[in-house]
mmCIF file of C-alpha atoms and ligand atoms in Angstrom:
data_model
loop_
_atom_site.group_PDB
_atom_site.id
_atom_site.type_symbol
_atom_site.label_atom_id
_atom_site.label_comp_id
_atom_site.label_asym_id
_atom_site.label_seq_id
_atom_site.Cartn_x
_atom_site.Cartn_y
_atom_site.Cartn_z
ATOM 1 C CA UNK A 7 -16.150 16.289 12.504
ATOM 2 C CA UNK A 8 -16.018 13.218 14.918
ATOM 3 C CA UNK A 9 -19.463 12.470 16.371
ATOM 4 C CA UNK A 10 -19.942 11.189 20.006
ATOM 5 C CA UNK A 11 -20.257 7.685 18.591
ATOM 6 C CA UNK A 12 -17.046 7.786 16.689
ATOM 7 C CA UNK A 13 -15.174 9.196 19.531
ATOM 8 C CA UNK A 14 -16.468 6.308 21.588
ATOM 9 C CA UNK A 15 -15.209 3.760 19.013
ATOM 10 C CA UNK A 16 -11.815 5.363 18.925
ATOM 11 C CA UNK A 17 -11.576 5.261 22.817
ATOM 12 C CA UNK A 18 -12.465 1.487 22.639
ATOM 13 C CA UNK A 19 -9.743 1.120 19.752
ATOM 14 C CA UNK A 20 -7.172 2.825 21.954
ATOM 15 C CA UNK A 21 -8.112 0.774 25.062
ATOM 16 C CA UNK A 22 -7.796 -2.503 23.179
ATOM 17 C CA UNK A 23 -4.517 -1.661 21.537
ATOM 18 C CA UNK A 24 -3.096 -0.567 24.931
ATOM 19 C CA UNK A 25 -4.289 -4.049 26.433
ATOM 20 C CA UNK A 26 -2.576 -5.832 23.409
ATOM 21 C CA UNK A 27 0.696 -3.591 23.526
ATOM 22 C CA UNK A 28 2.663 -5.756 26.026
ATOM 23 C CA UNK A 29 2.288 -8.837 24.012
ATOM 24 C CA UNK A 30 3.636 -7.107 20.751
ATOM 25 C CA UNK A 31 7.062 -6.455 19.751
ATOM 26 C CA UNK A 32 8.000 -2.882 18.779
ATOM 27 C CA UNK A 33 7.941 -1.461 15.179
ATOM 28 C CA UNK A 34 10.823 1.014 14.633
ATOM 29 C CA UNK A 35 10.633 4.324 12.792
ATOM 30 C CA UNK A 36 13.081 4.337 9.584
ATOM 31 C CA UNK A 37 12.139 7.578 7.989
ATOM 32 C CA UNK A 38 11.328 10.796 9.729
ATOM 33 C CA UNK A 39 10.163 12.528 6.584
ATOM 34 C CA UNK A 40 6.881 12.496 4.484
ATOM 35 C CA UNK A 41 7.080 8.953 3.037
ATOM 36 C CA UNK A 42 3.753 7.617 2.778
ATOM 37 C CA UNK A 43 2.566 4.244 1.261
ATOM 38 C CA UNK A 44 5.992 2.624 1.264
ATOM 39 C CA UNK A 45 6.791 -0.433 -0.926
ATOM 40 C CA UNK A 46 9.801 -2.644 -0.689
ATOM 41 C CA UNK A 47 11.912 -4.503 -3.205
ATOM 42 C CA UNK A 48 15.047 -6.610 -2.352
ATOM 43 C CA UNK A 49 17.831 -6.963 -4.891
ATOM 44 C CA UNK A 50 21.540 -7.599 -4.894
ATOM 45 C CA UNK A 51 21.920 -3.819 -3.715
ATOM 46 C CA UNK A 52 19.823 -4.436 -0.665
ATOM 47 C CA UNK A 53 16.420 -2.873 -0.136
ATOM 48 C CA UNK A 54 14.698 0.001 -1.951
ATOM 49 C CA UNK A 55 11.545 1.564 -0.672
ATOM 50 C CA UNK A 56 9.165 3.763 -3.046
ATOM 51 C CA UNK A 57 6.680 6.167 -1.836
ATOM 52 C CA UNK A 58 3.730 8.586 -2.688
ATOM 53 C CA UNK A 59 4.530 12.002 -4.159
ATOM 54 C CA UNK A 60 5.955 14.586 -1.732
ATOM 55 C CA UNK A 61 7.082 18.047 -2.455
ATOM 56 C CA UNK A 62 8.665 18.243 -6.155
ATOM 57 C CA UNK A 63 9.084 14.417 -6.361
ATOM 58 C CA UNK A 64 6.464 12.282 -8.062
ATOM 59 C CA UNK A 65 8.038 9.049 -6.677
ATOM 60 C CA UNK A 66 10.268 9.126 -3.623
ATOM 61 C CA UNK A 67 13.054 6.508 -3.233
ATOM 62 C CA UNK A 68 14.885 5.353 -0.054
ATOM 63 C CA UNK A 69 17.734 2.677 0.517
ATOM 64 C CA UNK A 70 18.718 0.216 3.107
ATOM 65 C CA UNK A 71 21.567 -2.091 3.201
ATOM 66 C CA UNK A 72 20.334 -4.041 6.058
ATOM 67 C CA UNK A 73 16.376 -3.153 6.359
ATOM 68 C CA UNK A 74 17.236 -1.719 9.717
ATOM 69 C CA UNK A 75 18.636 1.720 8.926
ATOM 70 C CA UNK A 76 17.045 3.589 5.969
ATOM 71 C CA UNK A 77 18.198 6.726 3.978
ATOM 72 C CA UNK A 78 16.027 8.918 1.696
ATOM 73 C CA UNK A 79 17.565 9.534 -1.809
ATOM 74 C CA UNK A 80 16.907 13.196 -1.275
ATOM 75 C CA UNK A 81 16.012 14.937 -4.455
ATOM 76 C CA UNK A 82 15.844 11.758 -6.403
ATOM 77 C CA UNK A 83 12.491 11.153 -8.555
ATOM 78 C CA UNK A 84 12.059 7.633 -9.918
ATOM 79 C CA UNK A 85 9.208 8.645 -12.124
ATOM 80 C CA UNK A 86 9.771 12.153 -13.483
ATOM 81 C CA UNK A 87 7.767 13.497 -16.583
ATOM 82 C CA UNK A 88 6.920 12.891 -19.426
ATOM 83 C CA UNK A 89 3.897 10.952 -18.885
ATOM 84 C CA UNK A 90 1.676 9.071 -21.451
ATOM 85 C CA UNK A 91 -1.424 10.445 -22.997
ATOM 86 C CA UNK A 92 -3.882 8.669 -20.400
ATOM 87 C CA UNK A 93 -2.396 11.030 -17.685
ATOM 88 C CA UNK A 94 -3.288 14.549 -17.230
ATOM 89 C CA UNK A 95 -0.994 17.117 -18.798
ATOM 90 C CA UNK A 96 0.963 17.924 -15.543
ATOM 91 C CA UNK A 97 4.604 17.008 -14.865
ATOM 92 C CA UNK A 98 3.312 16.347 -11.197
ATOM 93 C CA UNK A 99 0.235 14.382 -11.997
ATOM 94 C CA UNK A 100 -0.481 13.130 -8.331
ATOM 95 C CA UNK A 101 1.549 9.865 -8.417
ATOM 96 C CA UNK A 102 0.330 7.788 -5.271
ATOM 97 C CA UNK A 103 1.404 4.564 -3.831
ATOM 98 C CA UNK A 104 4.028 3.079 -6.399
ATOM 99 C CA UNK A 105 5.205 -0.588 -6.110
ATOM 100 C CA UNK A 106 8.241 -1.847 -7.800
ATOM 101 C CA UNK A 107 8.848 -5.676 -8.896
ATOM 102 C CA UNK A 108 11.740 -7.287 -10.812
ATOM 103 C CA UNK A 109 10.924 -9.259 -13.975
ATOM 104 C CA UNK A 110 12.611 -12.517 -14.619
ATOM 105 C CA UNK A 111 14.725 -10.833 -17.579
ATOM 106 C CA UNK A 112 15.969 -8.288 -14.886
ATOM 107 C CA UNK A 113 13.849 -5.529 -15.926
ATOM 108 C CA UNK A 114 12.216 -3.352 -13.157
ATOM 109 C CA UNK A 115 8.468 -2.538 -13.426
ATOM 110 C CA UNK A 116 6.815 0.114 -11.411
ATOM 111 C CA UNK A 117 3.151 0.222 -10.839
ATOM 112 C CA UNK A 118 1.730 3.554 -10.118
ATOM 113 C CA UNK A 119 -1.358 5.813 -10.383
ATOM 114 C CA UNK A 120 -1.914 9.294 -11.579
ATOM 115 C CA UNK A 121 -4.761 11.492 -12.371
ATOM 116 C CA UNK A 122 -6.518 10.324 -15.613
ATOM 117 C CA UNK A 123 -7.065 12.661 -18.588
ATOM 118 C CA UNK A 124 -10.383 11.084 -19.210
ATOM 119 C CA UNK A 125 -11.657 12.376 -15.701
ATOM 120 C CA UNK A 126 -9.032 14.517 -14.004
ATOM 121 C CA UNK A 127 -10.550 14.105 -10.571
ATOM 122 C CA UNK A 128 -9.804 10.189 -10.757
ATOM 123 C CA UNK A 129 -6.731 8.180 -10.737
ATOM 124 C CA UNK A 130 -5.846 5.290 -12.976
ATOM 125 C CA UNK A 131 -3.117 2.761 -12.695
ATOM 126 C CA UNK A 132 -0.112 2.258 -15.153
ATOM 127 C CA UNK A 133 3.108 0.507 -15.424
ATOM 128 C CA UNK A 134 6.478 2.006 -16.043
ATOM 129 C CA UNK A 135 9.932 0.098 -16.696
ATOM 130 C CA UNK A 136 13.569 0.665 -15.905
ATOM 131 C CA UNK A 137 16.940 -1.246 -16.369
ATOM 132 C CA UNK A 138 18.016 -0.186 -12.878
ATOM 133 C CA UNK A 139 15.948 -0.204 -9.630
ATOM 134 C CA UNK A 140 16.267 3.483 -8.850
ATOM 135 C CA UNK A 141 15.003 4.470 -12.232
ATOM 136 C CA UNK A 142 14.170 6.645 -13.896
ATOM 137 C CA UNK A 143 11.221 4.561 -14.921
ATOM 138 C CA UNK A 144 9.624 4.906 -18.636
ATOM 139 C CA UNK A 145 6.026 4.748 -18.478
ATOM 140 C CA UNK A 146 4.137 2.285 -20.764
ATOM 141 C CA UNK A 147 1.818 3.951 -23.264
ATOM 142 C CA UNK A 148 -1.213 2.065 -22.141
ATOM 143 C CA UNK A 149 -3.152 2.323 -19.070
ATOM 144 C CA UNK A 150 -3.469 -0.863 -17.047
ATOM 145 C CA UNK A 151 -6.745 -0.164 -15.105
ATOM 146 C CA UNK A 152 -9.002 3.004 -15.513
ATOM 147 C CA UNK A 153 -12.484 2.539 -14.190
ATOM 148 C CA UNK A 154 -13.104 6.149 -13.803
ATOM 149 C CA UNK A 155 -17.039 5.715 -13.501
ATOM 150 C CA UNK A 156 -16.436 3.437 -10.377
ATOM 151 C CA UNK A 157 -13.873 6.208 -9.001
ATOM 152 C CA UNK A 158 -10.815 5.097 -10.745
ATOM 153 C CA UNK A 159 -8.045 2.799 -9.559
ATOM 154 C CA UNK A 160 -5.230 3.309 -7.095
ATOM 155 C CA UNK A 161 -2.813 1.289 -4.776
ATOM 156 C CA UNK A 162 -1.436 -1.088 -7.406
ATOM 157 C CA UNK A 163 0.960 -3.870 -5.958
ATOM 158 C CA UNK A 164 2.647 -6.535 -8.039
ATOM 159 C CA UNK A 165 2.989 -10.194 -6.976
ATOM 160 C CA UNK A 166 4.593 -13.117 -8.610
ATOM 161 C CA UNK A 167 2.949 -16.395 -7.633
ATOM 162 C CA UNK A 168 4.897 -19.631 -6.889
ATOM 163 C CA UNK A 169 4.102 -20.724 -10.376
ATOM 164 C CA UNK A 170 5.900 -17.776 -11.825
ATOM 165 C CA UNK A 171 2.574 -15.876 -12.887
ATOM 166 C CA UNK A 172 2.592 -12.102 -12.365
ATOM 167 C CA UNK A 173 -0.466 -10.484 -10.736
ATOM 168 C CA UNK A 174 -1.363 -6.911 -10.134
ATOM 169 C CA UNK A 175 -3.799 -6.030 -7.211
ATOM 170 C CA UNK A 176 -5.216 -2.598 -6.925
ATOM 171 C CA UNK A 177 -8.194 -0.698 -5.275
ATOM 172 C CA UNK A 178 -11.204 0.508 -7.410
ATOM 173 C CA UNK A 179 -11.261 3.908 -5.673
ATOM 174 C CA UNK A 180 -14.976 4.201 -4.982
ATOM 175 C CA UNK A 181 -13.932 6.497 -2.172
ATOM 176 C CA UNK A 182 -13.217 9.302 -4.858
ATOM 177 C CA UNK A 183 -17.025 9.296 -5.535
ATOM 178 C CA UNK A 184 -18.145 9.684 -1.939
ATOM 179 C CA UNK A 185 -19.917 13.000 -1.121
ATOM 180 C CA UNK A 186 -21.785 11.718 2.032
ATOM 181 C CA UNK A 187 -21.802 8.713 4.211
ATOM 182 C CA UNK A 188 -23.353 6.606 1.411
ATOM 183 C CA UNK A 189 -19.940 4.901 0.858
ATOM 184 C CA UNK A 190 -19.305 3.514 -2.621
ATOM 185 C CA UNK A 191 -17.755 0.158 -3.134
ATOM 186 C CA UNK A 192 -13.877 0.062 -2.934
ATOM 187 C CA UNK A 193 -13.230 -3.530 -4.218
ATOM 188 C CA UNK A 194 -9.772 -4.778 -4.272
ATOM 189 C CA UNK A 195 -9.172 -6.277 -7.638
ATOM 190 C CA UNK A 196 -6.707 -9.062 -8.980
ATOM 191 C CA UNK A 197 -5.362 -8.762 -12.565
ATOM 192 C CA UNK A 198 -3.483 -11.529 -14.007
ATOM 193 C CA UNK A 199 -0.471 -10.288 -16.218
ATOM 194 C CA UNK A 200 1.490 -11.750 -19.077
ATOM 195 C CA UNK A 201 5.005 -12.770 -18.502
ATOM 196 C CA UNK A 202 6.166 -9.080 -19.356
ATOM 197 C CA UNK A 203 4.129 -8.057 -16.269
ATOM 198 C CA UNK A 204 2.812 -4.906 -17.938
ATOM 199 C CA UNK A 205 0.001 -6.541 -20.337
ATOM 200 C CA UNK A 206 -3.160 -7.815 -18.490
ATOM 201 C CA UNK A 207 -4.682 -11.131 -19.419
ATOM 202 C CA UNK A 208 -8.390 -11.248 -19.421
ATOM 203 C CA UNK A 209 -10.608 -9.457 -16.763
ATOM 204 C CA UNK A 210 -9.842 -8.534 -13.260
ATOM 205 C CA UNK A 211 -11.448 -10.570 -10.268
ATOM 206 C CA UNK A 212 -12.549 -9.071 -7.143
ATOM 207 C CA UNK A 213 -10.799 -10.415 -3.894
ATOM 208 C CA UNK A 214 -12.452 -8.360 -1.062
ATOM 209 C CA UNK A 215 -14.559 -5.235 -0.621
ATOM 210 C CA UNK A 216 -15.391 -2.749 2.275
ATOM 211 C CA UNK A 217 -17.744 -3.906 4.855
ATOM 212 C CA UNK A 218 -19.237 -2.236 7.992
ATOM 213 C CA UNK A 219 -16.111 -2.852 10.070
ATOM 214 C CA UNK A 220 -13.877 -1.021 7.535
ATOM 215 C CA UNK A 221 -15.787 2.290 7.699
ATOM 216 C CA UNK A 222 -15.754 4.001 4.205
ATOM 217 C CA UNK A 223 -13.251 1.886 2.437
ATOM 218 C CA UNK A 224 -10.468 -0.980 2.217
ATOM 219 C CA UNK A 225 -7.203 -0.076 0.155
ATOM 220 C CA UNK A 226 -3.544 -0.617 0.169
ATOM 221 C CA UNK A 227 -3.554 -4.200 -0.661
ATOM 222 C CA UNK A 228 -0.219 -6.292 -0.484
ATOM 223 C CA UNK A 229 -0.025 -9.922 -1.051
ATOM 224 C CA UNK A 230 2.471 -12.610 0.031
ATOM 225 C CA UNK A 231 2.455 -16.231 0.738
ATOM 226 C CA UNK A 232 3.484 -17.870 4.166
ATOM 227 C CA UNK A 233 5.515 -21.003 4.571
ATOM 228 C CA UNK A 234 2.139 -22.484 5.734
ATOM 229 C CA UNK A 235 1.055 -22.161 2.048
ATOM 230 C CA UNK A 236 -1.688 -19.513 2.937
ATOM 231 C CA UNK A 237 -1.962 -16.494 0.769
ATOM 232 C CA UNK A 238 -2.059 -13.221 3.097
ATOM 233 C CA UNK A 239 -3.303 -9.930 1.877
ATOM 234 C CA UNK A 240 -2.523 -6.778 4.164
ATOM 235 C CA UNK A 241 -4.944 -4.041 3.631
ATOM 236 C CA UNK A 242 -5.991 -0.574 5.312
ATOM 237 C CA UNK A 243 -9.404 0.341 6.305
ATOM 238 C CA UNK A 244 -10.807 3.859 7.249
ATOM 239 C CA UNK A 245 -9.634 7.331 5.954
ATOM 240 C CA UNK A 246 -5.828 7.623 5.755
ATOM 241 C CA UNK A 247 -6.034 10.942 7.429
ATOM 242 C CA UNK A 248 -7.793 10.035 10.579
ATOM 243 C CA UNK A 249 -6.814 8.100 13.520
ATOM 244 C CA UNK A 250 -9.137 5.205 12.573
ATOM 245 C CA UNK A 251 -6.602 4.058 9.760
ATOM 246 C CA UNK A 252 -5.177 0.728 10.326
ATOM 247 C CA UNK A 253 -3.627 -2.378 8.743
ATOM 248 C CA UNK A 254 -5.518 -5.533 8.839
ATOM 249 C CA UNK A 255 -5.254 -8.700 6.859
ATOM 250 C CA UNK A 256 -7.287 -11.347 4.793
ATOM 251 C CA UNK A 257 -6.247 -15.038 4.067
ATOM 252 C CA UNK A 258 -7.211 -17.386 0.980
ATOM 253 C CA UNK A 259 -6.148 -20.931 -0.161
ATOM 254 C CA UNK A 260 -6.010 -19.762 -3.720
ATOM 255 C CA UNK A 261 -4.794 -16.310 -4.972
ATOM 256 C CA UNK A 262 -8.160 -15.672 -6.707
ATOM 257 C CA UNK A 263 -9.858 -16.340 -3.454
ATOM 258 C CA UNK A 264 -12.289 -16.856 -1.764
ATOM 259 C CA UNK A 265 -10.615 -14.479 0.624
ATOM 260 C CA UNK A 266 -11.744 -14.119 4.251
ATOM 261 C CA UNK A 267 -10.964 -10.997 6.312
ATOM 262 C CA UNK A 268 -9.306 -12.063 9.645
ATOM 263 C CA UNK A 269 -11.451 -12.131 12.729
ATOM 264 C CA UNK A 270 -8.382 -13.087 14.792
ATOM 265 C CA UNK A 271 -8.002 -11.121 18.115
ATOM 266 C CA UNK A 272 -4.822 -9.814 16.828
ATOM 267 C CA UNK A 273 -6.450 -8.105 13.656
ATOM 268 C CA UNK A 274 -6.247 -5.262 12.774
ATOM 269 C CA UNK A 275 -2.385 -5.902 13.248
ATOM 270 C CA UNK A 276 -1.736 -2.187 13.517
ATOM 271 C CA UNK A 277 -4.027 0.545 15.046
ATOM 272 C CA UNK A 278 -3.666 4.051 16.520
ATOM 273 C CA UNK A 279 -2.089 3.763 19.947
ATOM 274 C CA UNK A 280 0.156 0.765 19.294
ATOM 275 C CA UNK A 281 3.697 1.198 20.572
ATOM 276 C CA UNK A 282 6.582 1.945 18.669
ATOM 277 C CA UNK A 283 10.282 3.125 19.122
ATOM 278 C CA UNK A 284 9.178 6.675 18.403
ATOM 279 C CA UNK A 285 5.981 6.567 20.741
ATOM 280 C CA UNK A 286 2.436 5.563 20.054
ATOM 281 C CA UNK A 287 1.477 5.103 16.375
ATOM 282 C CA UNK A 288 -1.080 7.546 14.826
ATOM 283 C CA UNK A 289 -3.074 6.471 11.830
ATOM 284 C CA UNK A 290 -0.804 3.423 10.779
ATOM 285 C CA UNK A 291 -1.272 1.776 7.530
ATOM 286 C CA UNK A 292 -0.328 1.496 3.755
ATOM 287 C CA UNK A 293 1.748 -1.498 4.512
ATOM 288 C CA UNK A 294 3.767 -3.567 2.032
ATOM 289 C CA UNK A 295 5.239 -6.938 2.744
ATOM 290 C CA UNK A 296 8.977 -7.595 2.074
ATOM 291 C CA UNK A 297 9.526 -10.215 -0.686
ATOM 292 C CA UNK A 298 10.152 -12.887 2.028
ATOM 293 C CA UNK A 299 6.893 -12.243 3.924
ATOM 294 C CA UNK A 300 9.072 -11.634 7.144
ATOM 295 C CA UNK A 301 8.714 -7.866 7.524
ATOM 296 C CA UNK A 302 6.676 -4.908 6.613
ATOM 297 C CA UNK A 303 7.115 -1.206 6.069
ATOM 298 C CA UNK A 304 4.189 1.036 6.792
ATOM 299 C CA UNK A 305 3.484 4.736 7.343
ATOM 300 C CA UNK A 306 1.991 6.582 10.372
ATOM 301 C CA UNK A 307 1.615 10.375 11.401
ATOM 302 C CA UNK A 308 5.007 11.952 12.078
ATOM 303 C CA UNK A 309 3.209 13.932 15.027
ATOM 304 C CA UNK A 310 1.205 11.037 16.022
ATOM 305 C CA UNK A 311 -2.036 13.033 15.675
ATOM 306 C CA UNK A 312 -2.767 14.075 11.917
ATOM 307 C CA UNK A 313 -1.078 14.538 8.577
ATOM 308 C CA UNK A 314 -0.025 18.156 9.173
ATOM 309 C CA UNK A 315 3.727 17.005 9.661
ATOM 310 C CA UNK A 316 3.457 14.149 7.048
ATOM 311 C CA UNK A 317 3.501 10.407 7.266
ATOM 312 C CA UNK A 318 6.682 8.889 8.192
ATOM 313 C CA UNK A 319 7.893 5.305 7.545
ATOM 314 C CA UNK A 320 8.150 2.539 10.202
ATOM 315 C CA UNK A 321 9.583 -1.159 9.884
ATOM 316 C CA UNK A 322 8.353 -4.336 11.658
ATOM 317 C CA UNK A 323 9.300 -7.919 11.609
ATOM 318 C CA UNK A 324 6.473 -10.279 11.500
ATOM 319 C CA UNK A 325 5.430 -13.851 11.309
ATOM 320 C CA UNK A 326 2.742 -15.546 9.133
ATOM 321 C CA UNK A 327 1.489 -18.691 10.589
ATOM 322 C CA UNK A 328 -1.733 -20.649 10.555
ATOM 323 C CA UNK A 329 -3.696 -17.799 8.990
ATOM 324 C CA UNK A 330 -2.333 -15.311 11.576
ATOM 325 C CA UNK A 331 -0.016 -12.437 11.145
ATOM 326 C CA UNK A 332 1.856 -11.261 14.437
ATOM 327 C CA UNK A 333 4.611 -8.723 15.166
ATOM 328 C CA UNK A 334 7.784 -10.377 16.180
HETATM 329 C C1 LIG H 416 -2.463 18.524 14.056
HETATM 330 O O1 LIG H 416 -1.771 17.965 15.254
HETATM 331 C C2 LIG H 416 -1.160 19.017 15.767
HETATM 332 C C3 LIG H 416 -0.320 18.282 17.024
HETATM 333 O O2 LIG H 416 -1.234 17.661 17.804
HETATM 334 C C4 LIG H 416 -1.953 20.220 16.349
HETATM 335 O O3 LIG H 416 -1.173 21.324 16.872
HETATM 336 C C5 LIG H 416 -2.650 20.764 15.125
HETATM 337 O O4 LIG H 416 -3.595 21.797 15.418
HETATM 338 C C6 LIG H 416 -3.468 19.573 14.260
HETATM 339 N N1 LIG H 416 -3.744 20.312 13.081
HETATM 340 C C7 LIG H 416 -4.914 20.020 12.585
HETATM 341 C C8 LIG H 416 -5.437 20.657 11.328
HETATM 342 O O5 LIG H 416 -5.924 19.337 13.241
#
């Protein structure tokens, strides 16, 4: 239930986004179905996007030759059962927010999360491999991150640094422990990986955590590096099923930090009420950077109001410069 206070904050968010709208370019809607938490990969076969479970599909896939027009691969599941022992015994184990990268040997790696057998109310993160981008992906036996006492781990995203080192960033899902407004930490962690991109090296390090301005959480991290040499992390704040959800960003000079959440007047980059070719956005977030850092995919409410008609996917071109992200 929204209190009078939260309604006022929402009104002010709506007002400031309307004031900013005329300076911003227009994101365009690319998938008018339920396709949340989109992740992008670019290959010789154009662009593929992967999304959270919907209907009977664990991991949805869409394709685009030109990044402008996208087609859902209807009925295609890139991550069908069976799952390894760390996952609950269910062919549909709640697979959220997959991300796909291509290793130097050509193998595709999917990072995904699923409900964990050691605590079936929490998600943990694993990896799966495939010789082809569309899968089907074969899960690795070992879990990659499984801090169930802190709420589990979700929203894994792969990143290859300029020196060739693979990293996985993910959210420790303290949100899964929240029973009241005493919000648990939701740190975004950085895990260094072996060259195989599936074996962790050492312990993960914390990059950012939720603060007052983020409401209950931060999540959905995606990292890229600008031509300015700055590391940019896109992330979402607030609950995904409310109009407060957004996409903001943090910057760093080194991948392990320290990271600083942007105080730029243009941050968050995306909030409810921002313009799009399909009308004002509702609950935008869950964004992923395109490999070249020049565009994003993100989701928002199909009906502009709530999740009842699912979350569709939008695209936007961006620029990264001087620590700022702007819509082109
Ligand atoms: C969701 O939004 C639609 C469209 O505004 C509205 O008709 C419906 O009642 C809302 N559902 C919930 C559960 O709030």
